[in-house]
Amino acid sequence: MRLGALTPDRLRGPDFIRLYPDTYVGADTDLEDIRLRVQALHFWSNGRGVVAGPLAALAHGADCPWDDREVILGRRCRNPPDGVTVRVDVLAPGERVVALGAHLTSPVRTAFDLARRTPLVEAVAAVDALAFAKKFTADDLRAVADAHSGVRGIVQVREVLELMNPLAQSLPETRLRLGLLARGVPPAVCQHPVLLLTGRYVHPDLSWPHAKLALEYDGPSHRDITGQNRDAFRDGDLFDVGWTVVRVTSAMVHDPKAFDRLAVRVLRRLAA
């Protein structure tokens, strides 16, 4: 604007969209783009903020049950933009990184912040997704928790540490695993390698190797004809080496009665 290329009137016109105070993008910009969303918060904070929470998780390449915008600042902000949560917090050395042209909380620190959120199952799902994407362990998260042992939500962080599994490959997989645990099903193994007659290994989502029982969550990629054919061949290959495969859909996970019946089915098989 100082050079005269843009004027306030033009910024308020149809060619631009105002994201935050003094932060505009072109009207044809993809507002869901993660890099854009991260950089917009960075510019709004004049480079002083650290993008945290769900948006940081998305920026690190992990799925997240939440999609809100959170920034850590060194001082209070009286009037943050609508939809932006500003926190005053302490970041230890190594708990911030630079990525996508902005400051972000590190993957493990991001997991620590998400682990304090409720409900518990969604917190574990978020941490699992980050741990899988960035390859950190429960011990890595425990070290951050120990460094911030007095913060609000630390009790739930300890619960998340007991339940997390860095091998879980999707949010629904974690929800399925924890839902079965809550219904008295013994802990399942994530991504257990099964050797097929072809000499190839496959890795079911959840399994109980001693019973040769596998559960596979059927997400969107399983619903078209290509996915269905792939699953049929895979299930047949597992059957040939003595395994039983139970396919689980989103409806089964979200319907409590259907979830109960699934748990009973698994328990019966494990007891056989």
mmCIF file of C-alpha atoms in Angstrom:
data_model
loop_
_atom_site.group_PDB
_atom_site.id
_atom_site.type_symbol
_atom_site.label_atom_id
_atom_site.label_comp_id
_atom_site.label_asym_id
_atom_site.label_seq_id
_atom_site.Cartn_x
_atom_site.Cartn_y
_atom_site.Cartn_z
ATOM 1 C CA MET A 1 0.000 0.000 0.000
ATOM 2 C CA ARG A 2 2.871 2.347 0.770
ATOM 3 C CA LEU A 3 3.960 2.087 -2.875
ATOM 4 C CA GLY A 4 0.495 2.944 -4.111
ATOM 5 C CA ALA A 5 -0.077 -0.416 -5.810
ATOM 6 C CA LEU A 6 -3.015 -1.137 -3.509
ATOM 7 C CA THR A 7 -5.439 1.199 -1.829
ATOM 8 C CA PRO A 8 -7.789 0.565 1.106
ATOM 9 C CA ASP A 9 -10.749 0.825 -1.255
ATOM 10 C CA ARG A 10 -9.325 -1.826 -3.553
ATOM 11 C CA LEU A 11 -8.607 -4.172 -0.651
ATOM 12 C CA ARG A 12 -12.223 -3.816 0.403
ATOM 13 C CA GLY A 13 -13.377 -4.604 -3.125
ATOM 14 C CA PRO A 14 -14.255 -7.920 -4.782
ATOM 15 C CA ASP A 15 -10.657 -8.808 -5.690
ATOM 16 C CA PHE A 16 -9.568 -9.496 -2.106
ATOM 17 C CA ILE A 17 -10.715 -11.333 1.007
ATOM 18 C CA ARG A 18 -9.885 -10.051 4.476
ATOM 19 C CA LEU A 19 -8.703 -12.889 6.695
ATOM 20 C CA TYR A 20 -7.541 -10.885 9.701
ATOM 21 C CA PRO A 21 -6.796 -7.230 10.430
ATOM 22 C CA ASP A 22 -4.278 -6.031 7.822
ATOM 23 C CA THR A 23 -4.173 -9.529 6.300
ATOM 24 C CA TYR A 24 -5.740 -10.023 2.869
ATOM 25 C CA VAL A 25 -5.567 -12.609 0.089
ATOM 26 C CA GLY A 26 -6.788 -12.690 -3.485
ATOM 27 C CA ALA A 27 -10.440 -13.588 -3.973
ATOM 28 C CA ASP A 28 -9.514 -16.724 -5.948
ATOM 29 C CA THR A 29 -7.340 -18.116 -3.128
ATOM 30 C CA ASP A 30 -8.084 -21.566 -1.690
ATOM 31 C CA LEU A 31 -8.952 -20.660 1.893
ATOM 32 C CA GLU A 32 -8.596 -24.291 3.012
ATOM 33 C CA ASP A 33 -4.935 -24.435 2.005
ATOM 34 C CA ILE A 34 -2.925 -25.276 5.125
ATOM 35 C CA ARG A 35 0.115 -23.219 4.139
ATOM 36 C CA LEU A 36 -2.087 -20.176 3.557
ATOM 37 C CA ARG A 37 -3.859 -20.575 6.890
ATOM 38 C CA VAL A 38 -0.576 -20.923 8.764
ATOM 39 C CA GLN A 39 1.053 -17.964 7.047
ATOM 40 C CA ALA A 40 -2.025 -15.780 7.562
ATOM 41 C CA LEU A 41 -1.747 -16.247 11.333
ATOM 42 C CA HIS A 42 1.988 -15.640 11.119
ATOM 43 C CA PHE A 43 1.495 -12.326 9.323
ATOM 44 C CA TRP A 44 -1.360 -11.259 11.584
ATOM 45 C CA SER A 45 0.894 -11.734 14.628
ATOM 46 C CA ASN A 46 3.745 -9.836 12.928
ATOM 47 C CA GLY A 47 5.839 -12.983 13.152
ATOM 48 C CA ARG A 48 5.656 -13.069 16.950
ATOM 49 C CA GLY A 49 3.083 -15.835 17.248
ATOM 50 C CA VAL A 50 3.597 -19.589 17.223
ATOM 51 C CA VAL A 51 0.860 -21.528 15.449
ATOM 52 C CA ALA A 52 -0.292 -24.312 17.762
ATOM 53 C CA GLY A 53 -3.058 -26.843 18.325
ATOM 54 C CA PRO A 54 -5.072 -28.403 15.487
ATOM 55 C CA LEU A 55 -3.716 -26.159 12.740
ATOM 56 C CA ALA A 56 -0.153 -27.023 13.760
ATOM 57 C CA ALA A 57 -1.081 -30.718 13.600
ATOM 58 C CA LEU A 58 -2.461 -30.278 10.086
ATOM 59 C CA ALA A 59 0.678 -28.360 9.109
ATOM 60 C CA HIS A 60 2.775 -31.308 10.335
ATOM 61 C CA GLY A 61 0.849 -33.603 7.982
ATOM 62 C CA ALA A 62 -1.442 -35.271 10.523
ATOM 63 C CA ASP A 63 -5.213 -35.593 10.544
ATOM 64 C CA CYS A 64 -6.890 -33.949 13.510
ATOM 65 C CA PRO A 65 -10.401 -34.240 14.990
ATOM 66 C CA TRP A 66 -10.480 -30.451 15.403
ATOM 67 C CA ASP A 67 -9.801 -27.725 12.887
ATOM 68 C CA ASP A 68 -9.609 -24.496 14.879
ATOM 69 C CA ARG A 69 -6.905 -21.845 14.827
ATOM 70 C CA GLU A 70 -4.653 -21.352 17.821
ATOM 71 C CA VAL A 71 -1.656 -19.079 18.366
ATOM 72 C CA ILE A 72 0.758 -18.852 21.288
ATOM 73 C CA LEU A 73 1.933 -15.317 22.055
ATOM 74 C CA GLY A 74 4.270 -13.983 24.706
ATOM 75 C CA ARG A 75 1.643 -11.522 25.889
ATOM 76 C CA ARG A 76 -2.120 -11.278 26.183
ATOM 77 C CA CYS A 77 -4.186 -10.220 23.192
ATOM 78 C CA ARG A 78 -7.269 -8.223 24.143
ATOM 79 C CA ASN A 79 -9.160 -8.574 20.877
ATOM 80 C CA PRO A 80 -8.071 -11.574 18.817
ATOM 81 C CA PRO A 81 -9.754 -12.049 15.439
ATOM 82 C CA ASP A 82 -12.962 -14.048 15.360
ATOM 83 C CA GLY A 83 -12.240 -17.766 15.398
ATOM 84 C CA VAL A 84 -8.668 -17.398 16.642
ATOM 85 C CA THR A 85 -7.682 -18.571 20.117
ATOM 86 C CA VAL A 86 -4.663 -16.793 21.581
ATOM 87 C CA ARG A 87 -2.815 -18.444 24.466
ATOM 88 C CA VAL A 88 -0.023 -17.096 26.622
ATOM 89 C CA ASP A 89 2.201 -20.093 27.247
ATOM 90 C CA VAL A 90 5.801 -21.105 27.832
ATOM 91 C CA LEU A 91 7.612 -23.061 25.137
ATOM 92 C CA ALA A 92 10.774 -24.867 26.189
ATOM 93 C CA PRO A 93 13.799 -25.007 23.864
ATOM 94 C CA GLY A 94 13.031 -27.356 20.998
ATOM 95 C CA GLU A 95 9.265 -26.956 21.300
ATOM 96 C CA ARG A 96 8.986 -24.635 18.313
ATOM 97 C CA VAL A 97 10.007 -25.195 14.715
ATOM 98 C CA VAL A 98 9.893 -23.249 11.465
ATOM 99 C CA ALA A 99 7.787 -24.783 8.704
ATOM 100 C CA LEU A 100 5.571 -23.522 5.879
ATOM 101 C CA GLY A 101 7.058 -20.081 6.360
ATOM 102 C CA ALA A 102 5.921 -19.688 9.967
ATOM 103 C CA HIS A 103 6.689 -20.643 13.560
ATOM 104 C CA LEU A 104 4.856 -23.787 14.705
ATOM 105 C CA THR A 105 4.866 -25.803 17.880
ATOM 106 C CA SER A 106 6.996 -28.913 17.340
ATOM 107 C CA PRO A 107 5.153 -32.166 16.576
ATOM 108 C CA VAL A 108 5.603 -33.498 20.116
ATOM 109 C CA ARG A 109 4.629 -30.187 21.739
ATOM 110 C CA THR A 110 1.588 -30.051 19.443
ATOM 111 C CA ALA A 111 0.654 -33.548 20.605
ATOM 112 C CA PHE A 112 1.053 -32.461 24.223
ATOM 113 C CA ASP A 113 -1.341 -29.553 23.709
ATOM 114 C CA LEU A 114 -3.900 -31.738 21.930
ATOM 115 C CA ALA A 115 -3.621 -34.425 24.612
ATOM 116 C CA ARG A 116 -5.048 -31.937 27.112
ATOM 117 C CA ARG A 117 -8.250 -31.507 25.115
ATOM 118 C CA THR A 118 -11.485 -33.376 25.720
ATOM 119 C CA PRO A 119 -12.985 -35.800 24.968
ATOM 120 C CA LEU A 120 -10.278 -38.327 25.780
ATOM 121 C CA VAL A 121 -10.864 -40.571 22.761
ATOM 122 C CA GLU A 122 -10.436 -37.680 20.332
ATOM 123 C CA ALA A 123 -7.311 -36.539 22.174
ATOM 124 C CA VAL A 124 -5.776 -39.997 21.758
ATOM 125 C CA ALA A 125 -6.802 -40.054 18.093
ATOM 126 C CA ALA A 126 -5.068 -36.711 17.500
ATOM 127 C CA VAL A 127 -1.896 -37.838 19.280
ATOM 128 C CA ASP A 128 -1.852 -41.162 17.409
ATOM 129 C CA ALA A 129 -2.123 -39.338 14.089
ATOM 130 C CA LEU A 130 0.761 -36.998 14.937
ATOM 131 C CA ALA A 131 2.929 -39.806 16.286
ATOM 132 C CA PHE A 132 2.353 -41.836 13.122
ATOM 133 C CA ALA A 133 3.022 -38.877 10.813
ATOM 134 C CA LYS A 134 6.158 -37.637 12.606
ATOM 135 C CA LYS A 135 7.446 -40.919 14.076
ATOM 136 C CA PHE A 136 7.740 -40.006 17.743
ATOM 137 C CA THR A 137 7.088 -42.290 20.698
ATOM 138 C CA ALA A 138 5.232 -42.205 23.986
ATOM 139 C CA ASP A 139 8.582 -41.586 25.688
ATOM 140 C CA ASP A 140 9.048 -38.431 23.599
ATOM 141 C CA LEU A 141 5.632 -37.151 24.665
ATOM 142 C CA ARG A 142 6.270 -38.171 28.273
ATOM 143 C CA ALA A 143 9.413 -36.028 28.327
ATOM 144 C CA VAL A 144 7.378 -32.955 27.327
ATOM 145 C CA ALA A 145 4.725 -33.801 29.910
ATOM 146 C CA ASP A 146 7.378 -34.092 32.619
ATOM 147 C CA ALA A 147 8.734 -30.661 31.645
ATOM 148 C CA HIS A 148 5.260 -29.119 32.093
ATOM 149 C CA SER A 149 3.957 -31.206 34.977
ATOM 150 C CA GLY A 150 1.937 -28.413 36.584
ATOM 151 C CA VAL A 151 -0.195 -27.332 33.629
ATOM 152 C CA ARG A 152 -3.946 -27.707 33.375
ATOM 153 C CA GLY A 153 -4.921 -30.999 31.764
ATOM 154 C CA ILE A 154 -1.776 -32.900 32.728
ATOM 155 C CA VAL A 155 -3.848 -35.708 34.272
ATOM 156 C CA GLN A 156 -5.453 -36.421 30.911
ATOM 157 C CA VAL A 157 -2.061 -36.256 29.207
ATOM 158 C CA ARG A 158 -0.999 -39.150 31.443
ATOM 159 C CA GLU A 159 -4.110 -41.068 30.350
ATOM 160 C CA VAL A 160 -3.343 -40.390 26.703
ATOM 161 C CA LEU A 161 0.186 -41.698 27.231
ATOM 162 C CA GLU A 162 -1.231 -45.008 28.440
ATOM 163 C CA LEU A 163 -3.600 -45.317 25.474
ATOM 164 C CA MET A 164 -1.667 -43.910 22.513
ATOM 165 C CA ASN A 165 -0.295 -46.130 19.761
ATOM 166 C CA PRO A 166 2.055 -44.590 17.169
ATOM 167 C CA LEU A 167 1.245 -47.404 14.713
ATOM 168 C CA ALA A 168 -2.402 -46.368 14.309
ATOM 169 C CA GLN A 169 -2.839 -45.067 10.776
ATOM 170 C CA SER A 170 -6.134 -43.174 10.980
ATOM 171 C CA LEU A 171 -8.459 -41.402 13.390
ATOM 172 C CA PRO A 172 -11.236 -44.018 12.915
ATOM 173 C CA GLU A 173 -8.743 -46.798 13.638
ATOM 174 C CA THR A 174 -7.953 -45.250 17.014
ATOM 175 C CA ARG A 175 -11.645 -44.710 17.791
ATOM 176 C CA LEU A 176 -12.298 -48.353 16.937
ATOM 177 C CA ARG A 177 -9.418 -49.574 19.089
ATOM 178 C CA LEU A 178 -10.449 -47.517 22.121
ATOM 179 C CA GLY A 179 -14.133 -48.347 21.716
ATOM 180 C CA LEU A 180 -13.331 -52.044 21.872
ATOM 181 C CA LEU A 181 -11.137 -51.535 24.931
ATOM 182 C CA ALA A 182 -13.970 -49.697 26.668
ATOM 183 C CA ARG A 183 -16.225 -52.691 25.987
ATOM 184 C CA GLY A 184 -13.883 -55.168 27.634
ATOM 185 C CA VAL A 185 -12.091 -56.475 24.550
ATOM 186 C CA PRO A 186 -8.402 -57.274 25.177
ATOM 187 C CA PRO A 187 -5.953 -54.825 23.577
ATOM 188 C CA ALA A 188 -5.498 -55.299 19.849
ATOM 189 C CA VAL A 189 -2.199 -55.107 17.984
ATOM 190 C CA CYS A 190 -1.921 -52.344 15.391
ATOM 191 C CA GLN A 191 -0.453 -53.216 11.993
ATOM 192 C CA HIS A 192 0.696 -56.733 12.928
ATOM 193 C CA PRO A 193 2.661 -58.280 10.016
ATOM 194 C CA VAL A 194 1.013 -61.395 8.567
ATOM 195 C CA LEU A 195 2.984 -63.545 6.114
ATOM 196 C CA LEU A 196 0.894 -64.707 3.150
ATOM 197 C CA LEU A 197 1.437 -67.806 1.016
ATOM 198 C CA THR A 198 2.775 -65.506 -1.691
ATOM 199 C CA GLY A 199 5.658 -64.492 0.579
ATOM 200 C CA ARG A 200 4.239 -60.993 0.951
ATOM 201 C CA TYR A 201 3.336 -59.375 4.269
ATOM 202 C CA VAL A 202 0.099 -57.537 4.983
ATOM 203 C CA HIS A 203 -0.664 -55.454 8.060
ATOM 204 C CA PRO A 204 -4.289 -55.486 9.270
ATOM 205 C CA ASP A 205 -5.516 -52.376 11.076
ATOM 206 C CA LEU A 206 -6.175 -54.262 14.322
ATOM 207 C CA SER A 207 -5.530 -57.890 15.146
ATOM 208 C CA TRP A 208 -5.244 -60.540 17.818
ATOM 209 C CA PRO A 209 -2.472 -62.723 16.377
ATOM 210 C CA HIS A 210 -2.971 -65.635 18.777
ATOM 211 C CA ALA A 211 -6.566 -65.989 17.545
ATOM 212 C CA LYS A 212 -5.746 -65.096 13.932
ATOM 213 C CA LEU A 213 -8.480 -62.472 14.000
ATOM 214 C CA ALA A 214 -8.176 -59.182 12.130
ATOM 215 C CA LEU A 215 -10.359 -56.079 12.006
ATOM 216 C CA GLU A 216 -10.161 -53.767 9.014
ATOM 217 C CA TYR A 217 -11.769 -50.330 9.029
ATOM 218 C CA ASP A 218 -13.404 -49.566 5.684
ATOM 219 C CA GLY A 219 -12.835 -45.887 5.010
ATOM 220 C CA PRO A 220 -13.654 -44.011 1.792
ATOM 221 C CA SER A 221 -10.860 -45.669 -0.213
ATOM 222 C CA HIS A 222 -12.510 -49.060 0.344
ATOM 223 C CA ARG A 223 -15.903 -48.121 -1.081
ATOM 224 C CA ASP A 224 -15.289 -47.919 -4.819
ATOM 225 C CA ILE A 225 -15.036 -50.990 -7.017
ATOM 226 C CA THR A 226 -11.229 -50.899 -7.034
ATOM 227 C CA GLY A 227 -11.084 -50.818 -3.242
ATOM 228 C CA GLN A 228 -13.677 -53.554 -2.910
ATOM 229 C CA ASN A 229 -11.788 -55.838 -5.286
ATOM 230 C CA ARG A 230 -8.502 -55.166 -3.493
ATOM 231 C CA ASP A 231 -10.110 -55.981 -0.135
ATOM 232 C CA ALA A 232 -11.655 -59.202 -1.461
ATOM 233 C CA PHE A 233 -8.291 -60.478 -2.712
ATOM 234 C CA ARG A 234 -6.584 -59.455 0.531
ATOM 235 C CA ASP A 235 -9.232 -61.123 2.697
ATOM 236 C CA GLY A 236 -8.905 -64.296 0.633
ATOM 237 C CA ASP A 237 -5.138 -64.290 1.061
ATOM 238 C CA LEU A 238 -5.558 -63.946 4.834
ATOM 239 C CA PHE A 239 -8.146 -66.754 4.859
ATOM 240 C CA ASP A 240 -5.626 -69.009 3.103
ATOM 241 C CA VAL A 241 -3.261 -68.679 6.079
ATOM 242 C CA GLY A 242 -5.997 -69.289 8.651
ATOM 243 C CA TRP A 243 -7.080 -65.743 9.457
ATOM 244 C CA THR A 244 -10.601 -64.377 9.877
ATOM 245 C CA VAL A 245 -11.204 -60.789 8.762
ATOM 246 C CA VAL A 246 -14.053 -58.665 10.113
ATOM 247 C CA ARG A 247 -14.708 -55.476 8.176
ATOM 248 C CA VAL A 248 -15.912 -52.471 10.162
ATOM 249 C CA THR A 249 -17.764 -49.498 8.711
ATOM 250 C CA SER A 250 -18.256 -45.973 9.989
ATOM 251 C CA ALA A 251 -21.891 -46.753 10.817
ATOM 252 C CA MET A 252 -20.816 -49.603 13.108
ATOM 253 C CA VAL A 253 -18.447 -47.330 15.026
ATOM 254 C CA HIS A 254 -20.956 -44.498 15.431
ATOM 255 C CA ASP A 255 -23.930 -46.692 16.397
ATOM 256 C CA PRO A 256 -23.460 -47.753 20.057
ATOM 257 C CA LYS A 257 -25.616 -50.876 19.671
ATOM 258 C CA ALA A 258 -23.769 -51.949 16.533
ATOM 259 C CA PHE A 259 -20.462 -51.302 18.302
ATOM 260 C CA ASP A 260 -21.644 -53.447 21.226
ATOM 261 C CA ARG A 261 -22.498 -56.301 18.844
ATOM 262 C CA LEU A 262 -19.086 -56.006 17.212
ATOM 263 C CA ALA A 263 -17.378 -56.257 20.606
ATOM 264 C CA VAL A 264 -19.417 -59.357 21.491
ATOM 265 C CA ARG A 265 -18.480 -60.922 18.154
ATOM 266 C CA VAL A 266 -14.782 -60.295 18.798
ATOM 267 C CA LEU A 267 -14.964 -61.618 22.366
ATOM 268 C CA ARG A 268 -16.663 -64.810 21.189
ATOM 269 C CA ARG A 269 -13.989 -65.377 18.599
ATOM 270 C CA LEU A 270 -11.210 -64.774 21.131
ATOM 271 C CA ALA A 271 -12.820 -67.225 23.547
ATOM 272 C CA ALA A 272 -13.242 -69.974 20.933
#
